[in-house]
Every structure is written in structure tokens, then in C-alpha cells.
């Protein structure tokens, strides 16, 4: 399925990883997801775009060690005006770390964090609209913010991007879960998950990218074979069978076989 249209502001439109060893990271994700690579904009240093059958999926860049950015997958949220979004982020208690700046003719970008410290990007598209394929092995399928609690940070994202906030009804959960779905035009686009003291102290609040795979168990095994590690083993959940894994540099992500694919 192609995703060629310009996204509504607030829609996750791209995911990007900043890695220390670009060559080794390219080999890992190429073997895991079947991506091939081509050069992308170099404003923050060497950068590659991962492709499936020539369609852009995600980006991997060389980690700029002097900017304080984590080695982590970062979602980018669409914007019609990156400068205006950056100002709204600042005024709402967030922090702008990089930009706004032009990424050649591809678009205009910002890297920032919400009031809890979770890093995300803002993307004002020009020639590059973002991820161009979905629903296949190796494509991003969901983004979830793991944070201590959702009430305050939910107000931040609603103010900046205009999301409708839909708390998870207690009847829909096996336990009393603090989960809020972010919706645009009555369509779910991302979620917030308050995990309280279970939030990793070494990572703090962070966005988690979920990638579609043909088989979650096989993908988790493959991660370990390629030098990564399994953080949480495969298990079934509302979104399908999934596992939390980390690449060889420690960047954490989730692999999922969506429930609708069974």
C-alpha cells in the first residue's frame, strides 16, 4: 500500500535512527527487514534512506555525538509549518534541540522533546513526503510514547498538534491501564502509555516505534542472530503478536505481526 499523499499535521510520517556505526547498522536492518539503502540529506551528517522495492521506509543517520541526541528510533510528526510548530513546542513546555532547518529540497525539520524529555521530530514535507509504503514486513506500523503518566503530556500533544485524546476504557483492558490513543479526524495515529515506575530509569520517557513483520517469533530470533537482543520475548496483545528488541547499539523497537494479518 502506498502512502503518497501529504499527511495531515500531527500524523506520524517518518521514523529515523541515529547510529554510531552507520555501516554495521545498515547491515543489521538490511538483513532483518530486507531494506536497501540510498543516500539522503546530509545536514546532520551521513544519512541513508531504507527502501523496499524502491519505496522509502525509514532513515538511518550518523549519530552527531555533540548534540545530546539518543541512539533511538525517533518518529517524525507532519507539520504544515515547522517554524510555527517549533514555537508552539517551546511555548507548551517542550524543548527544541535541532532546527528548524532545511534538509536540502526534501523538507524542513525540527528535532525536539516533550516536557517529559521524550524526543520526537517534526517534518514539513517538500519533495520528501515520508514513509511511502505500509503493511509489509519491515515497515513502521505504529508509534507509542512510553511515559510515567499520560494526563499532563497528553495536554502537550493536544495543544501542539490538535489531537483528540481517547483514554482506554477500563472494560477494554485486563488491568487498570493508563493508555490514551491520539486521534486525527477520528482516526487513531499513535498512543501514549503511562507505565509509572516501570519506566526504565536509564531511558526515561521515550517513543517506541513498532515495525510490521511476517512472524514476530522469527523476527525476534533473527535480531539475536544478527547481534541484537530480545528485551521482551514474543507475546500476544491487542495489536497482534509482538516482541520488544534492541539492535546491536541498543536502540529499542518493537516487531509485530498485526492481528489483522492472521
CSV table of C-alpha atoms in Angstrom, one decimal, residues 3-235:
chain,number,residue,atom,x,y,z
A,3,UNK,CA,1.2,6.4,1.3
A,4,UNK,CA,1.8,9.1,-1.3
A,5,UNK,CA,-0.5,11.9,0.0
A,6,UNK,CA,0.8,14.7,2.1
A,7,UNK,CA,-0.1,13.9,5.8
A,8,UNK,CA,-2.4,15.9,8.0
A,9,UNK,CA,-0.4,17.8,10.6
A,10,UNK,CA,0.3,15.6,13.6
A,11,UNK,CA,0.3,12.3,11.6
A,12,UNK,CA,3.5,10.2,12.1
A,13,UNK,CA,5.1,10.4,8.7
A,14,UNK,CA,8.7,9.1,9.1
A,15,UNK,CA,11.0,7.3,11.6
A,16,UNK,CA,14.7,7.8,11.8
A,17,UNK,CA,17.6,6.3,13.8
A,18,UNK,CA,20.9,8.0,14.7
A,19,UNK,CA,23.6,5.3,14.9
A,20,UNK,CA,27.3,5.4,15.8
A,21,UNK,CA,28.4,2.8,13.3
A,22,UNK,CA,26.4,3.5,10.2
A,23,UNK,CA,27.8,0.6,8.1
A,24,UNK,CA,27.1,-2.0,10.8
A,25,UNK,CA,23.6,-0.6,11.5
A,26,UNK,CA,22.8,-0.6,7.8
A,27,UNK,CA,23.8,-4.3,7.6
A,28,UNK,CA,21.7,-5.2,10.6
A,29,UNK,CA,18.5,-3.6,9.3
A,30,UNK,CA,19.1,-4.7,5.8
A,31,UNK,CA,19.3,-8.3,6.9
A,32,UNK,CA,16.4,-8.0,9.4
A,33,UNK,CA,13.9,-6.1,7.2
A,34,UNK,CA,15.2,-6.5,3.7
A,35,UNK,CA,15.9,-2.8,3.2
A,36,UNK,CA,18.2,-1.5,0.6
A,37,UNK,CA,19.7,2.0,1.0
A,38,UNK,CA,20.3,5.2,-0.8
A,39,UNK,CA,21.9,8.5,0.4
A,40,UNK,CA,19.6,11.1,1.9
A,41,UNK,CA,20.0,14.7,3.0
A,42,UNK,CA,23.3,15.3,4.9
A,43,UNK,CA,22.5,18.3,7.0
A,44,UNK,CA,23.3,16.4,10.3
A,45,UNK,CA,26.0,14.2,8.8
A,46,UNK,CA,25.9,11.0,6.7
A,47,UNK,CA,22.3,9.8,6.3
A,48,UNK,CA,20.7,6.8,4.5
A,49,UNK,CA,17.1,6.1,3.5
A,50,UNK,CA,16.0,2.5,3.8
A,51,UNK,CA,13.9,1.3,0.8
A,52,UNK,CA,11.6,-1.6,0.0
A,53,UNK,CA,11.3,-2.2,-3.7
A,54,UNK,CA,12.5,1.3,-4.3
A,55,UNK,CA,9.9,2.9,-1.9
A,56,UNK,CA,11.2,4.9,1.1
A,57,UNK,CA,10.6,3.3,4.5
A,58,UNK,CA,12.8,4.8,7.2
A,59,UNK,CA,16.1,6.7,7.7
A,60,UNK,CA,19.4,5.9,9.4
A,61,UNK,CA,22.0,8.6,10.1
A,62,UNK,CA,25.4,9.0,11.7
A,63,UNK,CA,25.0,10.0,15.4
A,64,UNK,CA,26.0,13.6,15.9
A,65,UNK,CA,27.7,13.0,19.3
A,66,UNK,CA,27.8,16.7,20.3
A,67,UNK,CA,24.1,17.2,20.1
A,68,UNK,CA,22.9,15.1,23.0
A,69,UNK,CA,20.6,13.0,20.9
A,70,UNK,CA,19.8,9.4,22.0
A,71,UNK,CA,20.7,6.3,20.0
A,72,UNK,CA,17.0,5.6,19.4
A,73,UNK,CA,14.3,5.4,16.8
A,74,UNK,CA,12.6,8.7,16.5
A,75,UNK,CA,9.1,9.3,15.0
A,76,UNK,CA,8.6,12.5,12.9
A,77,UNK,CA,5.2,14.2,13.0
A,78,UNK,CA,3.9,16.0,10.0
A,79,UNK,CA,3.6,19.8,10.0
A,80,UNK,CA,2.5,22.4,7.5
A,81,UNK,CA,4.9,24.9,9.1
A,82,UNK,CA,7.9,23.6,11.0
A,83,UNK,CA,8.8,27.0,12.4
A,84,UNK,CA,5.4,27.5,13.8
A,85,UNK,CA,5.4,24.0,15.3
A,86,UNK,CA,8.7,24.7,16.9
A,87,UNK,CA,7.4,27.8,18.5
A,88,UNK,CA,4.3,26.0,19.8
A,89,UNK,CA,6.5,23.3,21.3
A,90,UNK,CA,8.6,25.9,23.1
A,91,UNK,CA,5.5,27.7,24.4
A,92,UNK,CA,3.9,24.5,25.6
A,93,UNK,CA,6.9,23.4,27.7
A,94,UNK,CA,8.8,21.3,25.2
A,95,UNK,CA,12.4,21.8,24.1
A,96,UNK,CA,13.8,22.4,20.5
A,97,UNK,CA,17.2,20.7,20.2
A,98,UNK,CA,17.8,21.0,16.4
A,99,UNK,CA,16.4,23.3,13.8
A,100,UNK,CA,14.2,24.3,12.3
A,101,UNK,CA,16.4,23.7,9.3
A,102,UNK,CA,16.1,22.7,5.7
A,103,UNK,CA,17.0,19.2,4.7
A,104,UNK,CA,18.1,20.1,1.1
A,105,UNK,CA,15.0,20.1,-1.1
A,106,UNK,CA,13.4,17.3,0.9
A,107,UNK,CA,11.7,19.4,3.5
A,108,UNK,CA,12.1,21.3,6.8
A,109,UNK,CA,12.8,19.6,10.1
A,110,UNK,CA,12.9,20.0,13.8
A,111,UNK,CA,14.2,17.6,16.5
A,112,UNK,CA,12.7,18.4,19.8
A,113,UNK,CA,11.4,16.8,23.1
A,114,UNK,CA,8.2,17.0,25.0
A,115,UNK,CA,8.0,18.2,28.7
A,116,UNK,CA,8.9,14.7,29.9
A,117,UNK,CA,12.1,14.6,27.8
A,118,UNK,CA,10.8,12.2,25.1
A,119,UNK,CA,12.5,13.0,21.7
A,120,UNK,CA,10.5,13.3,18.5
A,121,UNK,CA,10.8,15.1,15.2
A,122,UNK,CA,8.7,17.5,13.2
A,123,UNK,CA,8.7,17.3,9.4
A,124,UNK,CA,7.4,19.9,6.9
A,125,UNK,CA,7.4,18.0,3.6
A,126,UNK,CA,8.6,19.3,0.3
A,127,UNK,CA,9.9,16.7,-2.2
A,128,UNK,CA,10.1,14.0,0.5
A,129,UNK,CA,6.6,13.2,1.9
A,130,UNK,CA,7.8,10.5,4.3
A,131,UNK,CA,7.3,6.7,4.5
A,132,UNK,CA,5.9,5.6,1.2
A,133,UNK,CA,4.9,2.0,1.9
A,134,UNK,CA,2.9,0.3,4.7
A,135,UNK,CA,1.5,-3.1,5.6
A,136,UNK,CA,4.6,-5.0,4.7
A,137,UNK,CA,7.5,-6.8,6.5
A,138,UNK,CA,9.9,-4.0,7.6
A,139,UNK,CA,7.5,-1.1,7.5
A,140,UNK,CA,6.7,1.2,10.5
A,141,UNK,CA,3.1,0.4,11.7
A,142,UNK,CA,2.7,2.3,15.0
A,143,UNK,CA,4.3,4.7,17.4
A,144,UNK,CA,3.7,4.7,21.2
A,145,UNK,CA,5.0,7.1,23.8
A,146,UNK,CA,6.1,5.3,27.0
A,147,UNK,CA,5.9,7.8,29.8
A,148,UNK,CA,5.2,7.9,33.6
A,149,UNK,CA,1.7,9.2,33.2
A,150,UNK,CA,-0.4,10.4,30.3
A,151,UNK,CA,-2.5,13.3,31.6
A,152,UNK,CA,0.0,16.2,31.5
A,153,UNK,CA,1.9,15.1,28.4
A,154,UNK,CA,-1.4,14.4,26.6
A,155,UNK,CA,-2.3,18.0,27.0
A,156,UNK,CA,1.0,19.0,25.4
A,157,UNK,CA,0.5,16.9,22.3
A,158,UNK,CA,-3.1,18.0,22.0
A,159,UNK,CA,-2.1,21.7,22.2
A,160,UNK,CA,0.7,21.4,19.7
A,161,UNK,CA,-0.9,19.0,17.1
A,162,UNK,CA,-4.6,19.2,17.8
A,163,UNK,CA,-5.1,15.5,18.7
A,164,UNK,CA,-8.3,14.2,20.1
A,165,UNK,CA,-7.4,12.2,23.2
A,166,UNK,CA,-9.2,8.9,23.7
A,167,UNK,CA,-8.5,7.2,27.1
A,168,UNK,CA,-8.6,3.4,27.1
A,169,UNK,CA,-11.8,2.3,28.7
A,170,UNK,CA,-11.2,0.1,31.8
A,171,UNK,CA,-13.5,-2.5,30.3
A,172,UNK,CA,-11.1,-2.8,27.3
A,173,UNK,CA,-8.1,-3.7,29.5
A,174,UNK,CA,-7.2,-6.7,31.6
A,175,UNK,CA,-5.8,-4.3,34.2
A,176,UNK,CA,-6.2,-0.6,35.0
A,177,UNK,CA,-4.0,0.7,32.2
A,178,UNK,CA,-3.1,4.3,31.6
A,179,UNK,CA,-3.3,4.3,27.8
A,180,UNK,CA,-4.5,7.2,25.6
A,181,UNK,CA,-5.0,7.0,21.8
A,182,UNK,CA,-4.1,10.1,19.8
A,183,UNK,CA,-6.7,10.6,17.0
A,184,UNK,CA,-6.9,12.9,14.0
A,185,UNK,CA,-10.2,13.2,12.1
A,186,UNK,CA,-11.4,10.3,14.3
A,187,UNK,CA,-8.6,8.1,13.1
A,188,UNK,CA,-6.0,6.6,15.5
A,189,UNK,CA,-2.5,7.7,14.7
A,190,UNK,CA,-0.4,7.0,17.8
A,191,UNK,CA,-0.7,6.3,21.5
A,192,UNK,CA,0.5,7.3,25.0
A,193,UNK,CA,1.2,4.7,27.6
A,194,UNK,CA,1.7,5.6,31.2
A,195,UNK,CA,3.8,2.9,32.9
A,196,UNK,CA,4.6,4.6,36.2
A,197,UNK,CA,7.6,3.2,38.0
A,198,UNK,CA,8.1,0.6,35.3
A,199,UNK,CA,9.6,3.3,33.1
A,200,UNK,CA,13.2,2.4,32.5
A,201,UNK,CA,15.4,4.7,34.6
A,202,UNK,CA,18.2,4.6,32.1
A,203,UNK,CA,16.0,5.8,29.2
A,204,UNK,CA,13.2,7.9,30.7
A,205,UNK,CA,10.2,8.7,28.7
A,206,UNK,CA,10.6,7.7,25.0
A,207,UNK,CA,8.8,7.0,21.8
A,208,UNK,CA,8.7,3.3,20.7
A,209,UNK,CA,8.4,2.5,17.0
A,210,UNK,CA,6.6,-0.7,16.0
A,211,UNK,CA,7.6,-2.4,12.7
A,212,UNK,CA,5.4,-4.9,10.9
A,213,UNK,CA,6.9,-8.3,10.4
A,214,UNK,CA,5.8,-11.6,8.8
A,215,UNK,CA,6.4,-13.6,12.0
A,216,UNK,CA,7.2,-12.0,15.4
A,217,UNK,CA,8.9,-15.1,16.8
A,218,UNK,CA,11.1,-15.5,13.8
A,219,UNK,CA,12.0,-11.8,13.8
A,220,UNK,CA,13.0,-11.9,17.5
A,221,UNK,CA,15.2,-14.9,16.8
A,222,UNK,CA,16.7,-13.1,13.8
A,223,UNK,CA,17.5,-10.0,15.9
A,224,UNK,CA,19.5,-12.1,18.3
A,225,UNK,CA,21.3,-13.9,15.4
A,226,UNK,CA,22.3,-10.6,14.0
A,227,UNK,CA,23.9,-9.3,17.2
A,228,UNK,CA,20.9,-7.6,18.8
A,229,UNK,CA,19.0,-8.8,21.8
A,230,UNK,CA,15.4,-9.6,22.8
A,231,UNK,CA,14.2,-7.2,25.6
A,232,UNK,CA,10.8,-8.7,26.0
A,233,UNK,CA,10.0,-12.1,24.3
A,234,UNK,CA,7.2,-12.6,21.8
A,235,UNK,CA,3.7,-12.4,23.3
